XYZ file of C-alpha atoms in Angstrom:
235
model
C -86.656 118.322 71.898
C -83.639 120.545 72.587
C -81.845 120.055 75.867
C -81.699 122.766 78.522
C -77.963 123.230 77.825
C -78.538 123.848 74.126
C -81.299 126.374 74.858
C -79.052 128.264 77.252
C -76.208 128.273 74.717
C -78.482 129.615 71.972
C -79.774 132.321 74.328
C -76.219 133.327 75.220
C -75.263 133.597 71.523
C -78.336 135.698 70.793
C -77.524 138.004 73.686
C -73.949 138.376 72.478
C -75.098 139.196 68.954
C -77.602 141.669 70.315
C -74.899 143.372 72.353
C -72.707 143.538 69.269
C -75.483 145.211 67.331
C -76.032 147.726 70.109
C -72.344 148.570 70.180
C -72.025 148.844 66.387
C -75.262 150.762 65.955
C -74.154 154.204 67.256
C -70.976 154.108 65.156
C -73.085 153.737 62.037
C -75.473 156.491 63.145
C -72.938 159.331 63.249
C -73.176 162.368 61.035
C -70.441 161.697 58.459
C -68.742 163.202 55.409
C -67.908 161.416 52.162
C -65.317 161.072 50.806
C -63.181 161.134 53.946
C -60.000 161.848 51.929
C -59.266 164.487 49.269
C -56.240 165.450 47.172
C -54.421 168.655 48.107
C -55.192 171.507 45.710
C -57.966 169.612 43.906
C -61.644 170.489 43.716
C -64.020 168.118 45.490
C -67.653 167.691 46.498
C -68.084 166.640 50.118
C -71.397 165.107 51.192
C -72.531 165.556 54.802
C -74.928 162.738 55.733
C -77.500 162.967 58.550
C -79.013 159.508 59.162
C -81.404 160.134 62.078
C -82.986 162.700 64.392
C -82.207 163.678 68.001
C -83.355 160.845 70.274
C -86.353 160.257 68.038
C -87.112 163.916 67.315
C -87.268 165.160 63.717
C -84.389 167.277 62.344
C -85.163 170.917 61.537
C -81.720 172.464 60.935
C -78.198 171.361 60.018
C -75.348 173.871 60.444
C -71.928 172.911 59.078
C -68.909 174.903 60.208
C -66.323 175.353 57.436
C -62.606 174.889 58.280
C -60.560 178.100 58.324
C -58.289 176.748 55.568
C -61.202 176.872 53.112
C -62.150 180.325 51.800
C -65.042 179.617 49.452
C -67.767 176.976 49.474
C -70.577 176.335 46.995
C -73.432 174.425 48.635
C -75.823 172.348 46.542
C -79.465 173.355 46.899
C -81.832 170.857 48.504
C -85.541 171.154 47.623
C -86.560 170.306 51.199
C -84.331 172.967 52.803
C -83.450 176.649 52.660
C -79.680 177.088 52.469
C -77.635 180.064 53.686
C -73.933 180.890 53.670
C -72.725 182.815 56.713
C -69.777 185.072 55.803
C -67.073 185.956 58.327
C -64.267 188.535 58.046
C -60.644 187.402 57.960
C -58.294 188.708 60.638
C -55.935 189.811 57.860
C -56.451 190.029 54.070
C -54.784 187.265 52.048
C -54.086 186.538 48.380
C -55.958 183.690 46.730
C -54.596 181.402 44.005
C -55.537 183.966 41.314
C -53.784 186.862 43.028
C -57.010 188.472 44.288
C -57.155 190.067 47.719
C -59.583 188.197 49.977
C -60.981 189.823 53.132
C -63.744 187.338 54.049
C -64.695 183.696 53.750
C -67.615 181.303 54.227
C -67.673 180.461 57.911
C -70.760 178.278 58.013
C -73.371 176.709 55.735
C -76.831 176.325 57.263
C -79.634 174.118 55.930
C -83.060 174.875 57.450
C -85.744 172.264 56.787
C -88.992 173.359 55.172
C -90.437 170.058 56.368
C -88.693 168.402 59.347
C -86.701 165.267 58.545
C -88.342 162.411 60.495
C -86.205 160.219 62.706
C -85.152 157.082 60.855
C -84.757 158.874 57.534
C -81.509 160.045 55.972
C -80.655 163.241 54.144
C -77.451 164.499 52.488
C -75.962 167.953 51.928
C -73.294 168.613 49.281
C -70.507 171.199 49.576
C -68.189 172.006 46.669
C -64.795 173.612 47.372
C -61.092 173.564 46.573
C -59.038 171.454 48.950
C -56.226 173.424 50.654
C -52.747 172.615 49.345
C -51.696 171.181 52.710
C -51.024 167.437 52.456
C -51.123 165.640 55.792
C -53.649 167.976 57.428
C -57.150 167.022 58.518
C -60.133 169.240 57.706
C -62.759 169.267 60.455
C -66.419 170.128 59.778
C -68.147 170.531 63.161
C -71.883 170.078 62.589
C -74.806 171.127 64.792
C -77.980 169.111 64.253
C -81.048 170.886 65.643
C -84.312 168.993 66.077
C -87.882 169.762 67.113
C -86.793 168.702 70.582
C -83.162 169.224 71.506
C -80.019 169.179 69.354
C -76.849 167.145 68.856
C -73.421 168.753 68.465
C -71.215 166.625 66.231
C -68.079 168.516 67.215
C -65.763 166.103 69.036
C -62.243 165.647 67.641
C -59.927 162.826 68.713
C -56.808 163.935 70.555
C -53.360 162.508 69.798
C -53.392 158.784 70.421
C -57.148 158.640 70.992
C -59.291 156.207 69.038
C -61.801 158.219 66.948
C -64.274 155.344 67.309
C -64.435 156.053 71.035
C -66.008 159.484 70.474
C -69.726 159.748 71.128
C -70.380 162.670 68.770
C -67.379 162.946 66.388
C -67.134 165.806 63.928
C -66.978 164.841 60.231
C -63.375 165.013 58.965
C -61.507 164.847 55.660
C -57.828 163.841 55.453
C -55.836 165.848 52.866
C -53.573 163.608 50.780
C -50.639 164.434 48.517
C -51.191 164.383 44.729
C -50.210 161.118 43.034
C -46.854 161.138 41.298
C -47.052 161.330 37.522
C -46.066 158.153 35.698
C -44.615 157.744 32.201
C -42.082 159.649 30.137
C -41.949 163.402 30.151
C -43.619 165.185 27.233
C -40.285 166.838 26.334
C -38.467 163.512 25.929
C -36.812 163.121 22.506
C -37.105 159.665 20.815
C -33.941 157.602 20.692
C -31.916 158.192 17.536
C -31.658 154.440 17.075
C -35.439 154.303 16.661
C -35.418 156.821 13.757
C -35.370 155.203 10.260
C -32.138 155.444 8.279
C -32.180 157.394 4.995
C -31.084 154.299 3.035
C -33.835 152.272 4.699
C -36.348 154.925 3.686
C -35.241 154.661 0.049
C -35.203 150.874 0.191
C -38.689 150.795 1.669
C -39.954 152.552 -1.488
C -37.896 150.479 -4.010
C -40.616 147.865 -4.846
C -43.011 150.603 -5.961
C -40.294 152.271 -8.007
C -39.439 148.932 -9.681
C -43.046 148.306 -10.747
C -43.315 151.836 -12.121
C -40.154 151.256 -14.224
C -41.562 148.031 -15.643
C -44.826 149.713 -16.641
C -43.020 152.599 -18.346
C -40.753 150.142 -20.174
C -43.722 148.169 -21.461
C -45.404 151.344 -22.700
C -42.171 152.277 -24.475
C -42.035 148.921 -26.251
C -45.652 149.278 -27.385
C -45.003 152.794 -28.717
C -41.849 151.629 -30.518
C -43.655 148.700 -32.129
C -46.456 150.960 -33.339
C -43.976 153.411 -34.899
C -42.119 150.571 -36.620
C -45.349 149.188 -38.129
C -46.308 152.608 -39.493
C -42.873 153.100 -41.067
C -43.115 149.719 -42.884
C -46.537 150.631 -44.268
C -45.122 153.907 -45.582
């Protein structure tokens, strides 16, 4: 039979583990984006994940605000939701990468549930776009989750020096990274002259074949000569 001290110790460990689970739980329940890094100038598909409802209430709408640095977004259709792109006008026209004049951009992508997403179930929403060519910046996607009862605004952004894990409702973010440096020799590199075969070597490399051909021709000549000699003797 376990002693009273052992029982108390086991109870204390269980309580500590339970507290750890309670602390870690909310961090895992945030609305997130994957991947959380993307290469500057590249095309990517970001997935916004919603893992639960609002305090037990089913989710009916997810609105994702698009960073100002991104002009165009292509959302993936979800059979359980209606999707809409909300267009906003730019303060001033700009030129895109193809030289076209752009006067508006996608300001928000809204998914409205045809059937509410029950609490305790996860859903994901994909957004395709070109990453701005701004290495070192962070793209923020504030997301409003509306439920049958209430809503949750995932819009908090950590200030300088603040631990992002301390935020109660952090906004999904993507860090823009610099393109990887290209390895290997340049395509315009010319092979070293020392590696090129010498003309004499090229001739020498073919000399065995030439030697065999000479022997064959010589043998044929001997046969032809012998035949001619035999015919002349008969005559």
